[in-house]
Amino acid sequence: MNTPVLPPFWALVPAAGVGSRMRAERPKQYLELGGKCILEHTLGCFLDHPQLRGIVVSLAVDDPFWPTLACANDPRVLRADGGRERADSVLNGLLRLTELGADEQDWVLVHDAARPNLAQSDLDLLLAELADDPVGGLLAVPARDTLKRAGADGRVRETVDRSVIWQAYTPQMFRLGMLHRALAEALVSDVSITDEASAIEWAGQSPRLIEGRADNLKVTRPEDLHYLERLWRGRH
Ligand code: C5P
């Protein structure tokens, strides 16, 4: 079997969020997991990849934790300023990539800072599947549970057909020019954008869904971190 040729890519990691649902004393990307912080693990998922051209991390302007990390001195990792919403942080990161010489047609993989458990096999799968795609796409996981639509009274209105529902994960892989235009126009039009794919959809395109591993989870609540701690302990 031929090994697929993987395209070169840039990584963009928005890391300017506070993560208030973790109820922690610091932003969730700086919480410790197996001897390193979550953000270091997340960047490590990309740093060893032979096709990586560079990483831009969007950070809060007054972030006091970043300069203490070893990867802050890695020449392949550059910073951009975070913005008010995730989409603003991503847009700033894209502008930074352009300043660094990235081309309109270059692939950019946007990945949440709080997803430290991205498997190399999932990253390769995404790159291989989308290498020649005209739009791009994202890692996603089909819904497992029965889904309910709730009413304002907290009671079930209806059961939703789960066979067509997917959870959007990251990385989300798009060409720099297309993503930049879609995000900028969506933000100007005041459309709510919670991931890159929704900006591309708003621009009239259909991103491809690539089925990834469910354990590429986003640390959102304390129990997510406990789950990853157990997983890490099992590995080492
Ligand atoms: O809050 P949530 O987990 O949905 O955030 C997803 C990602 O977006 C996180 O990596 C977070 O740091 C980032 N983010 C950002 N700028 C914001 C808000 C969130 O970079 N203003």
GROMACS .gro file of C-alpha atoms and ligand atoms in nm:
model
  257
    1MET     CA    1   0.000   0.000   0.000
    2ASN     CA    2   0.131   0.350  -0.088
    3THR     CA    3   0.185   0.588   0.203
    4PRO     CA    4  -0.011   0.909   0.127
    5VAL     CA    5   0.194   1.226   0.067
    6LEU     CA    6   0.100   1.469   0.343
    7PRO     CA    7   0.087   1.840   0.257
    8PRO     CA    8   0.293   2.104   0.442
    9PHE     CA    9   0.085   2.302   0.691
   10TRP     CA   10   0.083   2.580   0.951
   11ALA     CA   11  -0.077   2.532   1.293
   12LEU     CA   12  -0.274   2.808   1.465
   13VAL     CA   13  -0.362   2.760   1.831
   14PRO     CA   14  -0.605   3.012   1.985
   15ALA     CA   15  -0.510   3.020   2.355
   16ALA     CA   16  -0.649   3.349   2.479
   17GLY     CA   17  -0.955   3.208   2.658
   18VAL     CA   18  -1.010   3.203   3.031
   19GLY     CA   19  -1.197   2.873   3.062
   20SER     CA   20  -1.423   2.980   3.347
   21ARG     CA   21  -1.607   2.645   3.357
   22MET     CA   22  -1.289   2.486   3.501
   23ARG     CA   23  -1.325   2.702   3.814
   24ALA     CA   24  -0.943   2.709   3.841
   25GLU     CA   25  -0.698   2.979   3.957
   26ARG     CA   26  -0.544   3.009   3.610
   27PRO     CA   27  -0.665   2.970   3.247
   28LYS     CA   28  -0.725   2.603   3.170
   29GLN     CA   29  -0.448   2.579   2.908
   30TYR     CA   30  -0.198   2.639   3.190
   31LEU     CA   31  -0.327   2.365   3.422
   32GLU     CA   32  -0.084   2.080   3.480
   33LEU     CA   33  -0.120   1.738   3.320
   34GLY     CA   34   0.153   1.477   3.378
   35GLY     CA   35   0.436   1.721   3.450
   36LYS     CA   36   0.365   1.977   3.175
   37CYS     CA   37   0.084   2.221   3.119
   38ILE     CA   38  -0.202   2.147   2.880
   39LEU     CA   39  -0.081   2.403   2.623
   40GLU     CA   40   0.268   2.245   2.608
   41HIS     CA   41   0.112   1.905   2.535
   42THR     CA   42  -0.111   2.063   2.270
   43LEU     CA   43   0.181   2.231   2.091
   44GLY     CA   44   0.381   1.908   2.121
   45CYS     CA   45   0.116   1.730   1.908
   46PHE     CA   46   0.238   1.942   1.612
   47LEU     CA   47   0.602   2.018   1.685
   48ASP     CA   48   0.730   1.673   1.589
   49HIS     CA   49   0.543   1.664   1.259
   50PRO     CA   50   0.777   1.663   0.956
   51GLN     CA   51   0.537   1.875   0.746
   52LEU     CA   52   0.494   2.154   1.004
   53ARG     CA   53   0.606   2.497   0.878
   54GLY     CA   54   0.542   2.682   1.204
   55ILE     CA   55   0.290   2.745   1.482
   56VAL     CA   56   0.120   3.069   1.578
   57VAL     CA   57  -0.031   3.084   1.928
   58SER     CA   58  -0.283   3.362   2.000
   59LEU     CA   59  -0.242   3.475   2.360
   60ALA     CA   60  -0.402   3.729   2.591
   61VAL     CA   61  -0.191   4.046   2.571
   62ASP     CA   62  -0.113   4.038   2.945
   63ASP     CA   63  -0.065   3.659   2.970
   64PRO     CA   64   0.189   3.609   3.255
   65PHE     CA   65   0.225   3.230   3.213
   66TRP     CA   66   0.343   3.197   2.851
   67PRO     CA   67   0.695   3.342   2.900
   68THR     CA   68   0.764   3.076   3.167
   69LEU     CA   69   0.719   2.787   2.920
   70ALA     CA   70   1.017   2.635   2.737
   71CYS     CA   71   0.825   2.633   2.407
   72ALA     CA   72   0.795   3.015   2.422
   73ASN     CA   73   1.163   3.018   2.312
   74ASP     CA   74   1.118   2.766   2.031
   75PRO     CA   75   1.185   2.948   1.700
   76ARG     CA   76   0.903   2.752   1.531
   77VAL     CA   77   0.645   2.893   1.777
   78LEU     CA   78   0.536   3.255   1.734
   79ARG     CA   79   0.277   3.457   1.918
   80ALA     CA   80  -0.014   3.672   1.809
   81ASP     CA   81  -0.249   3.878   2.022
   82GLY     CA   82  -0.575   3.718   2.130
   83GLY     CA   83  -0.907   3.891   2.073
   84ARG     CA   84  -1.244   3.929   2.243
   85GLU     CA   85  -1.390   3.605   2.100
   86ARG     CA   86  -1.222   3.290   1.974
   87ALA     CA   87  -1.286   3.400   1.613
   88ASP     CA   88  -1.101   3.731   1.678
   89SER     CA   89  -0.804   3.538   1.818
   90VAL     CA   90  -0.799   3.314   1.509
   91LEU     CA   91  -0.822   3.612   1.274
   92ASN     CA   92  -0.525   3.779   1.447
   93GLY     CA   93  -0.332   3.454   1.414
   94LEU     CA   94  -0.405   3.438   1.040
   95LEU     CA   95  -0.278   3.795   0.995
   96ARG     CA   96   0.040   3.695   1.178
   97LEU     CA   97   0.085   3.398   0.945
   98THR     CA   98   0.057   3.630   0.645
   99GLU     CA   99   0.324   3.857   0.800
  100LEU     CA  100   0.544   3.550   0.835
  101GLY     CA  101   0.519   3.487   0.462
  102ALA     CA  102   0.242   3.225   0.451
  103ASP     CA  103   0.062   3.207   0.117
  104GLU     CA  104  -0.316   3.236   0.051
  105GLN     CA  105  -0.319   2.872  -0.063
  106ASP     CA  106  -0.129   2.732   0.238
  107TRP     CA  107  -0.313   2.492   0.464
  108VAL     CA  108  -0.376   2.616   0.818
  109LEU     CA  109  -0.481   2.376   1.094
  110VAL     CA  110  -0.663   2.560   1.375
  111HIS     CA  111  -0.656   2.360   1.697
  112ASP     CA  112  -0.798   2.442   2.043
  113ALA     CA  113  -0.532   2.503   2.308
  114ALA     CA  114  -0.738   2.288   2.544
  115ARG     CA  115  -0.720   1.968   2.329
  116PRO     CA  116  -0.388   1.814   2.442
  117ASN     CA  117  -0.470   1.458   2.339
  118LEU     CA  118  -0.467   1.483   1.958
  119ALA     CA  119  -0.327   1.154   1.824
  120GLN     CA  120  -0.058   1.166   1.554
  121SER     CA  121  -0.270   0.917   1.357
  122ASP     CA  122  -0.568   1.160   1.359
  123LEU     CA  123  -0.347   1.448   1.246
  124ASP     CA  124  -0.209   1.237   0.960
  125LEU     CA  125  -0.560   1.118   0.869
  126LEU     CA  126  -0.688   1.476   0.844
  127LEU     CA  127  -0.389   1.587   0.632
  128ALA     CA  128  -0.413   1.284   0.402
  129GLU     CA  129  -0.790   1.302   0.351
  130LEU     CA  130  -0.801   1.674   0.281
  131ALA     CA  131  -0.473   1.724   0.091
  132ASP     CA  132  -0.655   1.770  -0.243
  133ASP     CA  133  -0.991   1.893  -0.111
  134PRO     CA  134  -1.120   2.218  -0.263
  135VAL     CA  135  -1.275   2.334   0.069
  136GLY     CA  136  -1.107   2.163   0.365
  137GLY     CA  137  -1.270   2.016   0.672
  138LEU     CA  138  -1.241   1.910   1.033
  139LEU     CA  139  -1.204   1.620   1.270
  140ALA     CA  140  -1.543   1.529   1.412
  141VAL     CA  141  -1.713   1.251   1.605
  142PRO     CA  142  -2.061   1.110   1.532
  143ALA     CA  143  -2.311   1.169   1.814
  144ARG     CA  144  -2.334   0.864   2.040
  145ASP     CA  145  -2.613   0.944   2.278
  146THR     CA  146  -2.979   0.994   2.211
  147LEU     CA  147  -3.030   1.367   2.168
  148LYS     CA  148  -3.315   1.577   2.308
  149ARG     CA  149  -3.427   1.926   2.215
  150ALA     CA  150  -3.521   2.114   2.533
  151GLY     CA  151  -3.791   2.373   2.583
  152ALA     CA  152  -3.753   2.686   2.797
  153ASP     CA  153  -3.919   2.494   3.084
  154GLY     CA  154  -3.635   2.238   3.092
  155ARG     CA  155  -3.859   1.962   2.955
  156VAL     CA  156  -3.805   1.757   2.642
  157ARG     CA  157  -3.968   1.901   2.330
  158GLU     CA  158  -3.852   1.624   2.098
  159THR     CA  159  -3.594   1.356   2.029
  160VAL     CA  160  -3.353   1.458   1.752
  161ASP     CA  161  -3.235   1.218   1.476
  162ARG     CA  162  -2.877   1.152   1.591
  163SER     CA  163  -2.772   0.970   1.274
  164VAL     CA  164  -2.697   1.303   1.104
  165ILE     CA  165  -2.542   1.482   1.405
  166TRP     CA  166  -2.166   1.513   1.457
  167GLN     CA  167  -1.962   1.687   1.725
  168ALA     CA  168  -1.713   1.933   1.571
  169TYR     CA  169  -1.358   1.878   1.702
  170THR     CA  170  -1.028   2.032   1.599
  171PRO     CA  171  -0.794   2.058   1.411
  172GLN     CA  172  -1.001   2.232   1.145
  173MET     CA  173  -0.809   2.254   0.819
  174PHE     CA  174  -0.866   2.529   0.564
  175ARG     CA  175  -0.665   2.733   0.315
  176LEU     CA  176  -0.540   3.057   0.468
  177GLY     CA  177  -0.702   3.291   0.213
  178MET     CA  178  -1.044   3.126   0.217
  179LEU     CA  179  -1.055   3.109   0.597
  180HIS     CA  180  -0.937   3.467   0.639
  181ARG     CA  181  -1.205   3.605   0.405
  182ALA     CA  182  -1.482   3.392   0.556
  183LEU     CA  183  -1.395   3.485   0.917
  184ALA     CA  184  -1.348   3.857   0.844
  185GLU     CA  185  -1.679   3.880   0.659
  186ALA     CA  186  -1.868   3.682   0.923
  187LEU     CA  187  -1.731   3.902   1.201
  188VAL     CA  188  -1.821   4.224   1.015
  189SER     CA  189  -2.173   4.086   0.965
  190ASP     CA  190  -2.198   4.005   1.338
  191VAL     CA  191  -2.264   3.635   1.275
  192SER     CA  192  -2.195   3.410   1.576
  193ILE     CA  193  -1.887   3.200   1.490
  194THR     CA  194  -1.785   2.926   1.733
  195ASP     CA  195  -1.548   2.738   1.503
  196GLU     CA  196  -1.372   2.792   1.169
  197ALA     CA  197  -1.606   2.555   0.984
  198SER     CA  198  -1.907   2.772   1.072
  199ALA     CA  199  -1.740   3.072   0.904
  200ILE     CA  200  -1.674   2.862   0.592
  201GLU     CA  201  -2.036   2.737   0.598
  202TRP     CA  202  -2.157   3.094   0.629
  203ALA     CA  203  -1.954   3.174   0.316
  204GLY     CA  204  -2.156   2.906   0.132
  205GLN     CA  205  -1.909   2.612   0.135
  206SER     CA  206  -1.940   2.263   0.287
  207PRO     CA  207  -1.641   2.150   0.495
  208ARG     CA  208  -1.575   1.773   0.501
  209LEU     CA  209  -1.625   1.577   0.821
  210ILE     CA  210  -1.336   1.340   0.898
  211GLU     CA  211  -1.415   1.091   1.173
  212GLY     CA  212  -1.158   1.122   1.451
  213ARG     CA  213  -1.097   0.972   1.794
  214ALA     CA  214  -1.340   1.061   2.070
  215ASP     CA  215  -1.054   1.102   2.321
  216ASN     CA  216  -0.933   1.418   2.141
  217LEU     CA  217  -1.150   1.595   2.393
  218LYS     CA  218  -1.152   1.961   2.489
  219VAL     CA  219  -1.079   2.016   2.856
  220THR     CA  220  -1.386   2.211   2.964
  221ARG     CA  221  -1.483   2.081   3.306
  222PRO     CA  222  -1.272   1.951   3.599
  223GLU     CA  223  -1.377   1.591   3.523
  224ASP     CA  224  -1.223   1.618   3.171
  225LEU     CA  225  -0.883   1.689   3.328
  226HIS     CA  226  -0.926   1.400   3.573
  227TYR     CA  227  -1.005   1.168   3.281
  228LEU     CA  228  -0.690   1.276   3.091
  229GLU     CA  229  -0.479   1.242   3.408
  230ARG     CA  230  -0.590   0.878   3.439
  231LEU     CA  231  -0.521   0.820   3.069
  232TRP     CA  232  -0.171   0.975   3.097
  233ARG     CA  233  -0.090   0.770   3.408
  234GLY     CA  234  -0.188   0.455   3.222
  235ARG     CA  235   0.047   0.543   2.936
  236HIS     CA  236   0.355   0.620   3.144
  237C5P     O1  237  -1.387   2.847   2.564
  237C5P     P1  238  -1.358   2.740   2.465
  237C5P     O2  239  -1.307   2.615   2.527
  237C5P     O3  240  -1.467   2.715   2.366
  237C5P     O4  241  -1.236   2.797   2.378
  237C5P     C1  242  -1.182   2.727   2.269
  237C5P     C2  243  -1.041   2.777   2.239
  237C5P     O5  244  -1.044   2.915   2.198
  237C5P     C3  245  -0.948   2.772   2.360
  237C5P     O6  246  -0.824   2.722   2.314
  237C5P     C4  247  -0.941   2.917   2.406
  237C5P     O7  248  -0.820   2.949   2.471
  237C5P     C5  249  -0.954   2.992   2.275
  237C5P     N1  250  -1.006   3.129   2.288
  237C5P     C6  251  -0.928   3.236   2.239
  237C5P     N2  252  -0.974   3.365   2.250
  237C5P     C7  253  -1.091   3.393   2.310
  237C5P     C8  254  -1.171   3.287   2.360
  237C5P     C9  255  -1.126   3.155   2.347
  237C5P     O8  256  -0.819   3.214   2.186
  237C5P     N3  257  -1.131   3.520   2.321
   0.00000   0.00000   0.00000
